[in-house]
């Protein structure tokens, strides 16, 4: 048990935390959340003994073994396996001692070390280290490679492997899912749930927190507040707390309006039914968590793109891979239509990033054809976009280079939505954190008004508030989205079609993310269900006459459904109009005077019944639209 009493922490002159009272119990799984710069990493440094408290007392920490995931792993000639095994200092010392005796040909002393290794279960532990590396995506040949041979992302995975291998009383993990793919993230959450010690992790992946943690520590305003439950529970409870302090959430109104406009715009299009449904779910969630969204420092959107033709991008009979090597993906048929929202799934190394680069023309095809619609603007995001930022330039200058004719105030207003306001917009990028660089890269993409967004792990380095803002911006974006991410919450809220890459093929996955998660955790990914055509589909309607007859029958079936949808749309518009009138009445301060209590109650009751009726009407409309879509596709 660790008990903190009246703790205050400083970094230089800055007071980060004060009056912290906290008890950590054995076996707890806790998430440390809060905006970037509020003191989360400093709190970790304090628990590790690298930062002394400015005030307060700590009990219980000195008797515990503590492991943490290093943020920077320098390149060296030490092998990956040696680095991971050093997580267990006792085992590492025995292995080095054995190597010294064997190098000196002192086999008698070496025999004694072998016996101690046997007693300490050292040989089994070495196999465990290899298995841990395998689970994190390393091949067996990687065990003998030097650290200097690995990229920064793979070194981060080795740092994670080393921390997990330690098996300590307290495990501290800082953004463990950065640089992991979705499959590995799912394995890690399963591993942490069964971890015997106490786990305290910093993460901006809400689904990961929900799966692993039963308590949340929230850092804000120099305070450290403890919440019971996972991140979703914390978000709801925090929303209730904020509601006591906020009478309304004005910042939210425009975001709601953008999404409502999308739903209204695409109501009459059967092919947009699934997208409209996901936006309605988003609106319901925004209503529940309005104060949380309103308190965010981020508020931006991706402007509606100009029309550029349909499809916007397509691949035909494409072989995708690197020159002189065997293709990673073969015979790829992929058409991205206007408004499509696609997620790419698959194990690390199957070709997700290579496919994205092929779509934008950065990676040439080994065979086949790439089509990009005229006037199509692609907004592409990956780690390379962050690394290519001009370190000596400011956010203002980055956007002005893209549009020299833009007024500075227009640029500043736009950057303000990404929390680059005032002096922040004038700082040089060299002073930015990883999260700030990622925000600037996203701002540059949005500034160019793309028709299609192709995003490769856009949430790395972004905190939860920025992830929520990105989620809202994607929800109101009318263009197309192709996304690779290990953040299931973003995938769930921002995409509708799941494409699985495996065995050199790209095929539609017939299920949702929960189905995919179950398959990954049960190691049955090779038998994942895929959408396939019926055996005789290619032979159907082989003549023009039969096709015309079938189309006529389909129109007969569609007509009554389309009529019902039209009536429902009129009803929904009328309900929205009346709700808007009630909102106007409720914004009048006179409604809250003592002599207007009866009228206020009547208006609130009417508002409640209208919302219930509206929800039922929208659900019925979506059901009818799904029926229309099914008939249209038969």
Coordinates of C-alpha atoms in Angstrom, one line a residue:
X1 CA 0.0 0.0 0.0
X2 CA 1.3 3.5 -0.9
X3 CA -0.1 6.5 1.0
X4 CA 0.5 10.1 -0.1
X5 CA -0.3 12.9 2.3
X6 CA -0.4 16.6 1.4
X7 CA 2.0 16.2 -1.5
X8 CA 3.0 19.3 -3.5
X9 CA 5.2 19.0 -6.7
X10 CA 7.2 21.6 -8.6
X11 CA 9.1 21.6 -11.8
X12 CA 11.5 24.5 -11.4
X13 CA 9.4 27.5 -10.5
X14 CA 6.1 25.9 -11.7
X15 CA 3.8 24.4 -9.0
X16 CA 2.2 21.4 -10.7
X17 CA 0.4 19.6 -7.9
X18 CA -0.6 20.5 -4.4
X19 CA -2.7 19.1 -1.5
X20 CA -2.5 15.6 -3.0
X21 CA -4.1 12.9 -0.8
X22 CA -4.0 9.4 -2.3
X23 CA -3.9 5.7 -1.4
X24 CA -2.8 3.1 -3.9
X25 CA -3.7 -0.5 -3.0
X26 CA -2.0 -3.7 -4.1
X27 CA -3.3 -5.0 -7.5
X28 CA -5.2 -1.8 -8.4
X29 CA -5.3 -0.8 -12.1
X30 CA -5.4 3.0 -12.4
X31 CA -5.2 5.5 -15.2
X32 CA -3.6 8.9 -14.8
X33 CA -5.4 11.4 -17.1
X34 CA -5.3 15.1 -17.7
X35 CA -4.2 17.6 -20.4
X36 CA -0.7 17.8 -21.6
X37 CA 1.6 19.8 -19.3
X38 CA -0.5 19.3 -16.1
X39 CA 2.1 17.2 -14.3
X40 CA 1.4 13.5 -15.2
X41 CA 4.9 12.6 -16.1
X42 CA 6.3 14.6 -13.2
X43 CA 4.1 12.6 -10.9
X44 CA 5.7 9.4 -12.3
X45 CA 9.1 11.0 -11.7
X46 CA 8.1 11.5 -8.1
X47 CA 7.0 7.9 -7.7
X48 CA 10.3 6.8 -9.2
X49 CA 12.3 9.0 -6.9
X50 CA 13.7 11.2 -9.6
X51 CA 11.7 14.2 -8.4
X52 CA 11.4 15.3 -4.8
X53 CA 8.1 16.5 -3.3
X54 CA 8.0 20.2 -2.4
X55 CA 5.9 19.3 0.6
X56 CA 4.2 16.2 2.1
X57 CA 4.8 12.6 3.2
X58 CA 4.9 9.2 1.5
X59 CA 4.5 5.9 3.2
X60 CA 5.0 2.4 1.8
X61 CA 6.8 3.3 -1.4
X62 CA 10.3 2.5 -0.2
X63 CA 9.6 -1.2 0.4
X64 CA 8.1 -1.8 -3.0
X65 CA 9.8 -2.8 -6.3
X66 CA 8.9 -0.4 -9.1
X67 CA 9.3 -0.7 -12.9
X68 CA 8.6 1.9 -15.5
X69 CA 8.6 2.2 -19.3
X70 CA 11.5 4.4 -20.4
X71 CA 10.5 7.1 -22.9
X72 CA 13.9 7.3 -24.6
X73 CA 16.0 4.3 -25.3
X74 CA 19.4 5.3 -26.8
X75 CA 20.9 3.3 -29.5
X76 CA 23.7 1.0 -28.5
X77 CA 25.3 -2.3 -29.4
X78 CA 23.4 -4.1 -26.5
X79 CA 21.1 -6.8 -27.9
X80 CA 17.4 -6.5 -27.7
X81 CA 17.1 -9.6 -25.6
X82 CA 19.8 -8.4 -23.1
X83 CA 17.9 -5.1 -22.8
X84 CA 14.6 -6.8 -22.1
X85 CA 16.1 -9.2 -19.5
X86 CA 17.6 -6.3 -17.6
X87 CA 14.1 -5.7 -16.4
X88 CA 14.8 -8.5 -14.0
X89 CA 18.0 -7.3 -12.4
X90 CA 18.7 -10.6 -10.5
X91 CA 18.4 -12.7 -13.7
X92 CA 20.5 -10.2 -15.7
X93 CA 23.3 -10.3 -13.1
X94 CA 23.3 -14.2 -13.1
X95 CA 23.5 -14.3 -16.9
X96 CA 26.4 -11.7 -17.0
X97 CA 28.2 -13.6 -14.3
X98 CA 27.8 -16.9 -16.3
X99 CA 29.2 -15.2 -19.4
X100 CA 32.2 -13.9 -17.6
X101 CA 33.1 -17.4 -16.3
X102 CA 32.5 -19.0 -19.6
X103 CA 34.6 -16.4 -21.4
X104 CA 37.4 -17.1 -18.9
X105 CA 36.9 -20.9 -19.4
X106 CA 36.2 -21.2 -15.6
X107 CA 33.7 -24.0 -16.1
X108 CA 33.6 -25.0 -12.4
X109 CA 32.4 -21.6 -11.4
X110 CA 30.1 -21.5 -14.4
X111 CA 28.5 -24.8 -13.2
X112 CA 27.7 -23.1 -9.9
X113 CA 25.9 -20.2 -11.7
X114 CA 24.0 -22.7 -13.8
X115 CA 22.7 -24.3 -10.6
X116 CA 21.6 -20.9 -9.3
X117 CA 19.9 -20.1 -12.5
X118 CA 18.0 -23.4 -12.3
X119 CA 16.9 -22.6 -8.7
X120 CA 15.8 -19.1 -9.8
X121 CA 13.8 -20.6 -12.7
X122 CA 16.1 -18.5 -14.9
X123 CA 15.9 -20.6 -18.1
X124 CA 12.1 -20.5 -18.1
X125 CA 12.3 -16.7 -17.5
X126 CA 14.5 -16.3 -20.6
X127 CA 11.9 -18.1 -22.6
X128 CA 9.3 -15.8 -21.2
X129 CA 11.3 -12.8 -22.4
X130 CA 11.4 -14.2 -25.9
X131 CA 7.6 -14.8 -25.8
X132 CA 7.0 -11.3 -24.6
X133 CA 9.0 -9.9 -27.4
X134 CA 7.1 -12.0 -29.9
X135 CA 3.8 -10.8 -28.5
X136 CA 4.9 -7.2 -29.0
X137 CA 5.7 -7.9 -32.7
X138 CA 9.4 -8.9 -32.7
X139 CA 10.7 -11.9 -34.7
X140 CA 13.1 -14.4 -33.2
X141 CA 16.0 -12.9 -35.2
X142 CA 15.4 -9.5 -33.6
X143 CA 16.5 -10.9 -30.2
X144 CA 20.1 -10.7 -31.2
X145 CA 19.9 -7.4 -33.0
X146 CA 21.6 -4.3 -31.5
X147 CA 19.4 -1.5 -30.1
X148 CA 20.9 0.9 -32.6
X149 CA 19.4 -1.2 -35.4
X150 CA 15.8 -0.4 -34.3
X151 CA 13.8 2.8 -35.0
X152 CA 12.4 4.9 -32.2
X153 CA 9.0 3.2 -32.3
X154 CA 10.5 -0.2 -32.0
X155 CA 12.8 0.8 -29.2
X156 CA 9.6 2.0 -27.3
X157 CA 8.2 -1.5 -27.7
X158 CA 11.4 -2.9 -26.2
X159 CA 11.1 -0.5 -23.3
X160 CA 7.6 -1.8 -22.8
X161 CA 8.7 -5.4 -23.0
X162 CA 11.4 -4.7 -20.4
X163 CA 8.9 -3.0 -18.0
X164 CA 6.4 -5.9 -18.3
X165 CA 9.2 -8.5 -17.8
X166 CA 10.1 -7.0 -14.5
X167 CA 7.1 -8.4 -12.6
X168 CA 7.2 -5.7 -9.9
X169 CA 4.9 -4.4 -7.2
X170 CA 4.2 -1.2 -9.0
X171 CA 4.3 -0.8 -12.8
X172 CA 4.3 2.7 -14.3
X173 CA 3.5 2.9 -18.0
X174 CA 3.6 6.2 -19.9
X175 CA 1.6 6.0 -23.2
X176 CA 2.2 2.3 -23.7
X177 CA 0.0 2.0 -26.8
X178 CA 1.9 4.6 -28.8
X179 CA 3.7 2.8 -31.7
X180 CA 1.5 -0.3 -31.2
X181 CA -0.9 -1.6 -33.7
X182 CA -4.5 -2.6 -32.8
X183 CA -3.8 -6.3 -32.5
X184 CA -0.9 -5.7 -30.1
X185 CA -2.9 -3.2 -28.1
X186 CA -5.6 -5.8 -27.6
X187 CA -3.0 -8.3 -26.3
X188 CA -1.5 -5.7 -23.9
X189 CA -4.8 -4.8 -22.3
X190 CA -5.5 -8.5 -21.7
X191 CA -2.0 -8.9 -20.2
X192 CA -2.4 -5.9 -17.8
X193 CA -5.8 -7.1 -16.6
X194 CA -4.1 -10.2 -15.2
X195 CA -1.0 -8.4 -14.0
X196 CA -0.5 -9.3 -10.3
X197 CA 1.0 -5.9 -9.2
X198 CA -0.4 -2.4 -9.1
X199 CA -0.5 -0.7 -12.5
X200 CA -0.6 3.1 -13.0
X201 CA -0.7 4.2 -16.6
X202 CA -0.8 7.4 -18.6
X203 CA -2.9 6.9 -21.7
X204 CA -5.1 8.9 -24.0
X205 CA -6.8 5.8 -25.4
X206 CA -10.1 5.7 -23.7
X207 CA -11.0 2.2 -24.8
X208 CA -7.7 0.9 -23.6
X209 CA -8.4 2.6 -20.2
X210 CA -11.9 1.2 -20.1
X211 CA -10.6 -2.4 -20.7
X212 CA -7.7 -2.2 -18.2
X213 CA -8.5 0.2 -15.3
X214 CA -11.0 0.3 -12.5
X215 CA -9.9 3.8 -11.2
X216 CA -9.0 7.1 -12.8
X217 CA -6.8 9.8 -11.3
X218 CA -7.5 13.1 -13.0
X219 CA -4.9 15.9 -12.9
X220 CA -6.3 19.4 -13.4
X221 CA -5.8 22.8 -11.8
X222 CA -3.0 21.5 -9.6
X223 CA -5.4 18.9 -8.1
X224 CA -5.4 15.1 -8.3
X225 CA -9.0 13.8 -8.1
X226 CA -9.8 10.1 -7.8
X227 CA -12.7 8.5 -9.6
X228 CA -14.0 5.0 -9.2
X229 CA -14.6 3.0 -12.4
X230 CA -13.1 3.2 -15.9
X231 CA -12.7 6.2 -18.2
X232 CA -16.4 6.1 -19.4
X233 CA -17.5 6.2 -15.7
X234 CA -15.1 9.0 -15.0
X235 CA -16.3 11.0 -18.0
X236 CA -19.9 10.7 -16.9
X237 CA -19.2 11.6 -13.3
X238 CA -17.0 14.6 -14.3
X239 CA -19.8 15.8 -16.6
X240 CA -22.2 15.8 -13.7
X241 CA -19.7 17.8 -11.6
X242 CA -19.2 20.3 -14.4
X243 CA -23.0 20.7 -14.8
X244 CA -23.2 22.1 -11.4
X245 CA -20.8 24.8 -12.5
X246 CA -22.1 25.5 -16.0
X247 CA -25.5 26.7 -17.0
X248 CA -25.0 26.0 -20.6
X249 CA -22.3 24.8 -23.1
X250 CA -22.2 27.4 -25.9
X251 CA -19.1 26.0 -27.5
X252 CA -21.0 22.8 -28.1
X253 CA -23.9 24.3 -30.1
X254 CA -21.9 24.8 -33.3
X255 CA -20.5 21.3 -33.2
X256 CA -24.0 19.9 -32.7
X257 CA -25.3 22.0 -35.5
X258 CA -22.6 20.8 -37.9
X259 CA -23.5 17.1 -37.2
X260 CA -27.3 17.9 -37.3
X261 CA -26.7 19.5 -40.7
X262 CA -24.9 16.4 -42.0
X263 CA -27.8 14.2 -40.9
X264 CA -30.4 16.5 -42.5
X265 CA -28.3 16.7 -45.7
X266 CA -28.0 13.0 -46.2
X267 CA -31.4 11.8 -45.0
X268 CA -32.7 11.2 -48.4
X269 CA -29.7 9.2 -49.6
X270 CA -30.1 5.5 -48.8
X271 CA -26.3 5.0 -49.2
X272 CA -25.7 7.4 -46.3
X273 CA -28.1 5.7 -43.8
X274 CA -25.3 4.1 -41.7
X275 CA -23.4 7.4 -41.6
X276 CA -26.5 9.3 -40.4
X277 CA -27.0 6.7 -37.8
X278 CA -23.5 7.0 -36.4
X279 CA -24.0 10.8 -36.3
X280 CA -27.2 10.5 -34.3
X281 CA -25.5 8.3 -31.8
X282 CA -22.8 10.9 -31.6
X283 CA -25.4 13.6 -30.9
X284 CA -26.9 11.6 -28.1
X285 CA -23.5 11.1 -26.5
X286 CA -22.7 14.8 -26.9
X287 CA -25.9 15.6 -25.0
X288 CA -24.9 13.4 -22.1
X289 CA -21.3 14.8 -21.9
X290 CA -21.9 18.4 -23.0
X291 CA -20.0 20.1 -20.2
X292 CA -17.0 17.9 -20.8
X293 CA -16.8 18.8 -24.5
X294 CA -17.5 22.5 -23.7
X295 CA -14.6 22.6 -21.3
X296 CA -12.1 21.5 -24.0
X297 CA -9.6 24.0 -25.3
X298 CA -10.0 22.5 -28.8
X299 CA -12.7 23.4 -31.3
X300 CA -12.1 22.9 -35.0
X301 CA -13.6 21.2 -38.0
X302 CA -12.6 20.0 -41.5
X303 CA -14.3 22.4 -43.9
X304 CA -16.8 20.9 -46.4
X305 CA -14.8 19.9 -49.6
X306 CA -15.6 21.0 -53.1
X307 CA -17.1 18.3 -55.4
X308 CA -14.5 16.4 -57.2
X309 CA -16.2 13.4 -58.8
X310 CA -17.1 9.9 -57.5
X311 CA -15.2 7.7 -56.8
X312 CA -12.6 10.0 -55.3
X313 CA -9.8 7.4 -55.4
X314 CA -9.8 3.8 -56.6
X315 CA -7.3 0.9 -57.1
X316 CA -7.9 -1.8 -59.7
X317 CA -6.0 -5.1 -59.9
X318 CA -3.3 -3.5 -57.8
X319 CA -0.2 -5.2 -56.5
X320 CA 1.2 -3.2 -53.6
X321 CA 4.7 -3.4 -52.2
X322 CA 8.3 -2.2 -52.6
X323 CA 10.3 -2.4 -55.8
X324 CA 12.3 -5.6 -56.1
X325 CA 10.4 -7.3 -53.3
X326 CA 7.4 -9.6 -53.2
X327 CA 4.1 -7.8 -53.1
X328 CA 2.5 -7.3 -49.7
X329 CA -0.9 -7.1 -51.2
X330 CA -2.1 -8.5 -54.5
X331 CA -5.1 -8.0 -56.8
X332 CA -6.5 -5.1 -54.7
X333 CA -9.9 -3.8 -55.7
X334 CA -10.7 -0.7 -53.7
X335 CA -13.0 2.2 -54.5
X336 CA -13.4 5.1 -52.1
X337 CA -16.7 6.9 -52.7
X338 CA -17.7 10.3 -51.5
X339 CA -18.5 10.1 -47.8
X340 CA -17.0 6.6 -47.3
X341 CA -15.6 6.0 -43.8
X342 CA -13.1 3.1 -43.9
X343 CA -10.9 1.6 -41.3
X344 CA -8.0 -0.7 -42.1
X345 CA -7.4 -3.7 -39.8
X346 CA -4.7 -6.3 -39.6
X347 CA -1.6 -7.4 -37.9
X348 CA 1.6 -5.3 -37.9
X349 CA 3.5 -5.7 -41.2
X350 CA 0.6 -6.8 -43.4
X351 CA 0.8 -3.6 -45.5
X352 CA -1.7 -1.0 -44.0
X353 CA 0.7 1.9 -44.2
X354 CA 2.0 0.8 -47.6
X355 CA -1.6 0.7 -48.9
X356 CA -2.3 4.2 -47.6
X357 CA 0.9 5.5 -49.3
X358 CA -0.2 3.8 -52.5
X359 CA -3.6 5.5 -52.4
X360 CA -1.9 9.0 -52.3
X361 CA 0.6 8.0 -55.0
X362 CA 3.6 8.2 -52.7
X363 CA 4.3 4.4 -53.1
X364 CA 4.3 3.2 -56.7
X365 CA 2.2 0.2 -57.7
X366 CA 3.9 -3.0 -58.8
X367 CA 0.9 -3.7 -61.0
X368 CA -2.6 -2.4 -61.6
X369 CA -4.0 1.1 -61.8
X370 CA -4.6 4.0 -59.4
X371 CA -7.3 6.5 -60.2
X372 CA -7.6 9.9 -58.4
X373 CA -10.6 12.2 -59.3
X374 CA -9.7 15.5 -60.9
X375 CA -9.5 18.4 -58.3
X376 CA -9.4 15.8 -55.5
X377 CA -7.4 17.1 -52.5
X378 CA -6.0 14.5 -50.2
X379 CA -5.2 15.3 -46.5
X380 CA -2.6 12.7 -45.5
X381 CA -1.3 12.3 -41.9
X382 CA 1.4 10.1 -40.6
X383 CA 4.5 10.3 -38.4
X384 CA 6.5 11.6 -41.3
X385 CA 4.3 14.7 -41.6
X386 CA 5.2 15.5 -38.0
X387 CA 8.9 14.9 -38.6
X388 CA 8.9 17.1 -41.7
X389 CA 7.7 20.3 -39.9
X390 CA 10.0 23.2 -40.1
X391 CA 11.5 23.4 -36.6
X392 CA 12.4 27.1 -37.1
X393 CA 9.0 28.2 -38.2
X394 CA 5.8 29.1 -36.2
X395 CA 2.3 27.7 -36.7
X396 CA 1.3 31.0 -38.4
X397 CA 4.1 30.7 -40.9
X398 CA 3.4 27.0 -41.6
X399 CA -0.2 28.0 -42.7
X400 CA 0.8 31.2 -44.5
X401 CA 3.2 29.1 -46.7
X402 CA 0.2 27.0 -47.7
X403 CA -2.0 30.0 -48.5
X404 CA 0.2 33.2 -48.8
X405 CA -2.9 35.3 -49.6
X406 CA -4.6 34.5 -46.3
X407 CA -5.0 37.3 -43.8
X408 CA -3.0 36.8 -40.5
X409 CA -6.1 37.2 -38.4
X410 CA -7.9 34.5 -40.4
X411 CA -4.9 32.2 -39.8
X412 CA -4.8 33.1 -36.1
X413 CA -8.6 32.4 -35.7
X414 CA -8.2 29.0 -37.4
X415 CA -5.2 28.1 -35.3
X416 CA -7.1 29.0 -32.1
X417 CA -9.3 26.0 -32.6
X418 CA -6.2 23.8 -32.2
X419 CA -5.2 25.7 -29.1
X420 CA -2.5 27.7 -30.8
X421 CA -3.8 31.1 -29.7
X422 CA -1.9 34.3 -28.9
X423 CA 1.8 33.8 -28.2
X424 CA 1.5 30.0 -28.8
X425 CA 0.8 30.7 -32.5
X426 CA 4.1 32.6 -32.8
X427 CA 6.4 30.0 -31.1
X428 CA 8.9 28.0 -33.2
X429 CA 8.1 24.3 -33.6
X430 CA 11.4 23.3 -32.1
X431 CA 9.9 24.2 -28.7
X432 CA 6.8 22.0 -29.3
X433 CA 6.0 18.7 -27.6
X434 CA 5.0 15.7 -29.7
X435 CA 1.3 16.4 -29.1
X436 CA 1.7 20.0 -30.2
X437 CA 3.5 19.0 -33.4
X438 CA 0.7 16.4 -34.2
X439 CA -1.9 19.2 -33.6
X440 CA -0.1 21.5 -36.0
X441 CA 0.1 18.8 -38.7
X442 CA -3.6 18.2 -38.4
X443 CA -4.3 21.9 -38.6
X444 CA -2.3 22.1 -41.8
X445 CA -4.4 19.3 -43.3
X446 CA -7.7 20.9 -42.3
X447 CA -6.5 24.3 -43.6
X448 CA -6.2 22.8 -47.1
X449 CA -9.9 21.7 -47.3
X450 CA -9.3 18.1 -48.4
X451 CA -11.9 15.9 -50.1
X452 CA -10.5 12.8 -48.5
X453 CA -8.7 12.3 -45.2
X454 CA -6.1 9.4 -45.1
X455 CA -4.9 9.1 -41.5
X456 CA -2.2 6.8 -40.2
X457 CA -2.3 6.6 -36.4
X458 CA -3.4 10.2 -36.0
X459 CA -3.9 10.0 -32.2
X460 CA -0.3 9.2 -31.2
X461 CA 0.8 12.0 -28.9
X462 CA -2.7 13.5 -28.7
X463 CA -4.3 13.8 -25.3
X464 CA -8.0 12.7 -24.7
X465 CA -9.4 16.2 -25.1
X466 CA -7.7 16.6 -28.5
X467 CA -8.8 13.1 -29.5
X468 CA -12.4 14.0 -28.7
X469 CA -12.1 17.2 -30.8
X470 CA -10.8 15.1 -33.7
X471 CA -13.6 12.7 -33.2
X472 CA -16.2 15.5 -33.4
X473 CA -14.4 17.1 -36.4
X474 CA -14.5 13.8 -38.3
X475 CA -18.2 13.3 -37.4
X476 CA -19.1 16.5 -39.1
X477 CA -16.8 16.1 -42.1
X478 CA -18.7 15.5 -45.3
X479 CA -15.8 14.1 -47.2
X480 CA -14.2 10.6 -47.2
X481 CA -12.1 9.1 -44.4
X482 CA -9.6 6.2 -44.5
X483 CA -8.1 5.5 -41.1
X484 CA -5.5 3.3 -39.5
X485 CA -5.6 3.5 -35.7
X486 CA -5.2 1.5 -32.5
X487 CA -7.7 3.8 -30.8
X488 CA -10.9 1.8 -31.0
X489 CA -13.0 4.7 -29.8
X490 CA -11.9 6.8 -32.8
X491 CA -12.5 3.8 -35.1
X492 CA -15.9 3.1 -33.7
X493 CA -17.1 6.7 -33.9
X494 CA -15.5 7.7 -37.2
X495 CA -15.7 4.7 -39.5
X496 CA -18.4 2.3 -40.8
X497 CA -16.6 -0.1 -43.2
X498 CA -13.9 -2.4 -41.8
X499 CA -11.3 -3.7 -44.3
X500 CA -9.2 -6.6 -43.1
X501 CA -5.7 -7.0 -44.6
X502 CA -4.4 -10.6 -44.3
X503 CA -2.7 -13.2 -46.5
X504 CA -1.9 -10.6 -49.2
X505 CA -5.6 -9.7 -49.7
X506 CA -7.9 -6.8 -48.8
X507 CA -11.4 -7.9 -47.9
X508 CA -14.4 -6.5 -46.1
X509 CA -14.7 -7.7 -42.5
X510 CA -18.2 -9.0 -41.7
X511 CA -18.5 -7.8 -38.1
X512 CA -17.8 -4.9 -35.8
X513 CA -14.7 -4.0 -33.7
X514 CA -16.0 -6.1 -30.8
X515 CA -16.1 -9.2 -33.2
X516 CA -12.5 -8.3 -34.3
X517 CA -11.3 -8.0 -30.8
X518 CA -12.7 -11.4 -29.8
X519 CA -11.0 -12.9 -32.8
X520 CA -7.7 -11.4 -32.1
X521 CA -7.7 -12.3 -28.4
X522 CA -8.8 -15.9 -29.2
X523 CA -6.0 -16.1 -31.8
X524 CA -8.6 -17.0 -34.5
X525 CA -7.8 -14.1 -36.8
X526 CA -7.0 -16.6 -39.6
X527 CA -10.6 -17.7 -39.7
X528 CA -12.2 -14.2 -39.4
X529 CA -15.5 -13.9 -41.2
X530 CA -15.3 -12.0 -44.5
X531 CA -18.1 -10.6 -46.7
X532 CA -18.2 -12.6 -49.9
X533 CA -20.6 -12.7 -52.8
X534 CA -22.9 -15.6 -53.3
X535 CA -21.7 -18.4 -55.5
X536 CA -23.8 -17.4 -58.5
X537 CA -23.8 -13.7 -58.1
X538 CA -21.8 -13.1 -61.3
X539 CA -24.3 -15.1 -63.3
X540 CA -27.3 -13.1 -62.1
X541 CA -29.2 -10.9 -64.5
X542 CA -27.0 -11.9 -67.5
X543 CA -29.2 -10.1 -70.0
X544 CA -30.3 -6.5 -70.3
X545 CA -34.0 -7.5 -70.4
X546 CA -33.8 -9.5 -67.2
X547 CA -32.0 -6.5 -65.6
X548 CA -34.7 -4.1 -66.6
X549 CA -37.4 -6.4 -65.3
X550 CA -35.5 -6.7 -62.0
X551 CA -35.1 -3.0 -61.7
X552 CA -38.8 -2.4 -62.3
X553 CA -39.7 -4.9 -59.5
X554 CA -37.2 -3.2 -57.2
X555 CA -38.7 0.2 -57.9
X556 CA -42.2 -1.2 -57.0
X557 CA -40.9 -2.4 -53.7
X558 CA -38.9 0.8 -53.0
X559 CA -41.8 3.2 -53.7
X560 CA -43.8 2.6 -50.5
X561 CA -40.7 2.7 -48.4
X562 CA -39.6 6.0 -50.0
X563 CA -43.0 7.4 -49.4
X564 CA -42.8 6.5 -45.7
X565 CA -39.4 8.0 -45.4
X566 CA -40.7 11.2 -47.0
X567 CA -43.5 11.5 -44.4
X568 CA -41.0 10.7 -41.6
X569 CA -38.7 13.4 -42.9
X570 CA -41.5 16.0 -42.7
X571 CA -42.3 14.9 -39.2
X572 CA -38.7 15.1 -38.1
X573 CA -38.4 18.6 -39.6
X574 CA -41.5 19.7 -37.7
X575 CA -40.3 18.2 -34.5
X576 CA -36.9 19.9 -34.9
X577 CA -38.7 23.2 -35.6
X578 CA -40.8 23.0 -32.5
X579 CA -37.8 22.0 -30.4
X580 CA -35.9 25.0 -31.7
X581 CA -38.8 27.2 -30.6
X582 CA -38.8 25.6 -27.1
X583 CA -35.0 26.2 -26.9
X584 CA -35.6 29.9 -27.6
X585 CA -38.2 30.1 -24.9
X586 CA -35.9 28.3 -22.4
X587 CA -33.1 30.8 -23.2
X588 CA -35.3 33.6 -21.9
X589 CA -34.4 34.5 -18.3
X590 CA -38.1 35.4 -17.6
X591 CA -38.9 31.7 -17.8
X592 CA -37.0 31.1 -14.5
X593 CA -38.8 33.7 -12.4
X594 CA -41.0 32.4 -9.6
X595 CA -44.3 33.4 -11.3
X596 CA -43.4 31.3 -14.4
X597 CA -42.8 28.0 -12.7
X598 CA -45.9 26.3 -14.1
X599 CA -45.1 27.5 -17.6
X600 CA -41.4 26.4 -17.3
X601 CA -42.6 22.9 -16.2
X602 CA -45.0 22.6 -19.1
X603 CA -42.3 23.7 -21.6
X604 CA -39.8 21.2 -20.1
X605 CA -42.3 18.4 -20.2
X606 CA -43.2 19.2 -23.8
X607 CA -39.4 19.3 -24.7
X608 CA -38.9 15.8 -23.2
X609 CA -41.8 14.3 -25.0
X610 CA -40.7 15.9 -28.3
X611 CA -37.2 14.5 -27.9
X612 CA -38.5 11.0 -27.2
X613 CA -40.8 11.3 -30.3
X614 CA -37.9 12.6 -32.4
X615 CA -35.6 9.8 -31.4
X616 CA -38.2 7.2 -32.3
X617 CA -38.9 8.9 -35.6
X618 CA -35.2 9.0 -36.5
X619 CA -34.7 5.4 -35.6
X620 CA -37.7 4.4 -37.7
X621 CA -36.4 6.5 -40.6
X622 CA -33.0 4.8 -40.3
X623 CA -34.7 1.4 -40.3
X624 CA -36.6 2.3 -43.5
X625 CA -33.5 3.6 -45.1
X626 CA -31.7 0.4 -44.2
X627 CA -34.5 -1.5 -45.9
X628 CA -34.2 0.7 -49.0
X629 CA -30.4 0.2 -49.1
X630 CA -30.8 -3.5 -48.8
X631 CA -33.3 -3.6 -51.7
X632 CA -31.1 -1.3 -53.8
X633 CA -28.1 -3.7 -53.3
X634 CA -30.0 -6.9 -54.0

